[in-house]
Amino acid sequence: MKYLVISDTHTDLNNAINIIEQWKEAIIGVIHLGDHDEDAEILQKQYPNLIFHYVAGNCDVGTNPQEKIIILGEYKIWLLHGHRYQIQWGYDGLYYAAQEKNVQVVLVGHTHIPCILEDDGVLIMNPGSIVQPRHEKGPSYGMLGLEKDGRLKKEIYFIKS
């Protein structure tokens, strides 16, 4: 069981479509962490055999939720864009909120900078942006899945230009 994790597509779906095409036989679904959540709705129509989870970001005006909790194996996963926790200044507040919500994994976007952080039993993963990166390695996305033994596997990938 593996999810493609993307964020901050900002209406440019070319990279998202290419990535889904590349991985569609290996993933069960797509998680979109906002900033143009309507992009996730478009992708969901284009790929009806995949599971889609998505939340709204600070650039979204629709009715999609700003936060969502899903379950993957034994893990509670909190999906959010992150702007309401001011993560551009750090992830400390998000760690505390995750502990209060009793989640083991937080998937967050907003900064356009990919990272995987772990502290005190909480994993935070930011896939970066697949179209507007704010770092030198270029556009990025994440993969989150379960190993055969139930352990969590998390990876960041960079799109080669």
XYZ file of C-alpha atoms in Angstrom:
161
model
C 0.000 0.000 0.000
C 1.584 3.213 -1.171
C 0.334 6.773 -1.682
C 1.757 9.455 -3.915
C 1.942 12.653 -1.825
C 1.852 16.005 -3.639
C 1.234 19.614 -2.714
C 1.130 23.094 -4.156
C 0.300 22.227 -7.766
C -1.085 25.735 -8.395
C -3.106 24.675 -11.489
C -0.107 23.153 -13.313
C -0.934 19.461 -13.636
C 1.714 18.354 -16.149
C 4.159 17.033 -13.541
C 1.343 15.492 -11.497
C 0.026 13.581 -14.499
C 3.516 12.412 -15.466
C 4.200 11.211 -11.918
C 0.863 9.400 -11.633
C 1.461 7.724 -14.994
C 4.906 6.638 -13.814
C 3.642 5.190 -10.518
C -0.007 4.245 -11.163
C 0.647 0.488 -11.013
C 2.526 0.829 -7.713
C 0.233 3.196 -5.769
C -3.244 2.854 -4.324
C -3.908 6.568 -4.268
C -2.913 10.207 -4.261
C -2.789 12.626 -1.336
C -2.921 16.314 -2.324
C -2.080 18.745 0.471
C -3.657 21.876 -0.916
C -3.022 24.966 -2.867
C -5.274 24.281 -5.701
C -7.254 21.429 -4.250
C -9.419 21.623 -7.366
C -6.387 20.133 -9.135
C -6.939 17.024 -7.003
C -10.577 16.934 -8.101
C -9.492 17.070 -11.765
C -6.949 14.290 -11.219
C -9.532 12.194 -9.383
C -11.810 12.314 -12.431
C -8.900 11.403 -14.693
C -7.796 8.478 -12.475
C -11.011 6.969 -11.042
C -9.271 3.729 -10.020
C -7.054 5.530 -7.507
C -8.076 6.650 -4.019
C -7.817 10.418 -3.545
C -7.512 12.339 -0.284
C -7.108 16.108 -0.376
C -7.371 19.218 1.739
C -7.605 22.933 1.021
C -4.673 25.310 1.306
C -4.325 29.058 1.754
C -4.913 29.659 -1.993
C -8.124 27.589 -2.049
C -11.616 28.992 -1.714
C -13.841 25.923 -2.133
C -15.635 23.782 0.403
C -13.010 21.078 0.885
C -11.831 20.568 4.471
C -8.622 22.230 5.634
C -7.663 19.150 7.638
C -8.379 15.456 7.431
C -7.265 12.333 9.291
C -6.871 9.043 7.438
C -5.679 5.602 8.533
C -2.911 3.605 6.871
C -2.315 0.283 8.597
C -1.672 1.098 12.259
C -0.970 4.774 11.576
C -3.214 7.798 12.024
C -2.206 10.347 9.395
C -3.124 14.016 9.642
C -3.414 15.809 6.303
C -3.242 19.602 6.195
C -1.692 22.376 4.169
C 0.156 23.902 7.121
C -0.344 27.639 6.683
C -2.479 27.892 9.812
C 0.455 26.559 11.850
C 2.952 29.019 10.330
C 5.302 26.201 9.386
C 7.421 28.562 7.326
C 8.988 29.445 10.720
C 9.398 25.840 11.866
C 7.517 22.678 12.716
C 7.470 22.845 16.540
C 3.843 23.933 16.767
C 2.840 21.162 14.408
C 4.595 18.544 16.565
C 2.643 19.676 19.621
C -0.639 19.715 17.706
C 0.065 16.227 16.341
C 0.620 14.913 19.855
C -2.649 16.508 21.001
C -4.470 14.887 18.073
C -2.773 11.563 18.842
C -1.524 11.083 15.269
C 1.715 9.390 14.317
C 2.145 11.010 10.886
C 1.618 14.561 9.638
C 1.571 15.288 5.906
C 1.885 18.993 5.195
C 2.671 21.326 2.288
C 2.753 25.136 2.043
C 6.507 25.823 2.195
C 7.347 24.291 -1.215
C 10.400 22.803 0.548
C 10.540 19.012 0.977
C 11.508 17.438 4.272
C 11.070 14.370 6.422
C 11.383 14.975 10.163
C 10.844 12.630 13.103
C 10.659 13.545 16.755
C 9.116 11.919 19.801
C 7.049 9.396 17.846
C 5.730 11.862 15.258
C 6.737 11.838 11.605
C 6.295 15.042 9.596
C 6.610 14.845 5.834
C 6.432 17.771 3.434
C 6.641 16.676 -0.223
C 7.584 20.161 -1.435
C 6.011 21.422 -4.658
C 5.986 19.624 -7.988
C 5.806 22.928 -9.899
C 7.152 25.829 -7.807
C 10.058 24.626 -5.646
C 11.695 27.014 -3.189
C 14.997 25.152 -2.951
C 17.853 24.220 -5.270
C 16.995 20.554 -5.945
C 13.914 21.292 -8.061
C 10.310 20.054 -8.051
C 9.581 17.240 -5.618
C 6.955 14.837 -4.353
C 6.651 12.162 -1.710
C 5.722 8.523 -1.362
C 4.241 7.111 1.813
C 3.468 3.447 2.216
C 3.666 0.344 4.320
C 6.402 -2.266 4.191
C 5.348 -5.922 4.302
C 6.084 -5.984 8.034
C 3.779 -2.994 8.636
C 6.511 -0.393 9.084
C 6.089 2.971 7.421
C 8.158 3.740 4.338
C 8.573 7.392 3.417
C 10.556 8.897 0.557
C 11.054 12.201 -1.225
C 11.677 12.169 -4.979
C 12.968 14.969 -7.165
C 11.793 15.516 -10.725
C 14.645 15.633 -13.182
C 14.348 18.391 -15.738
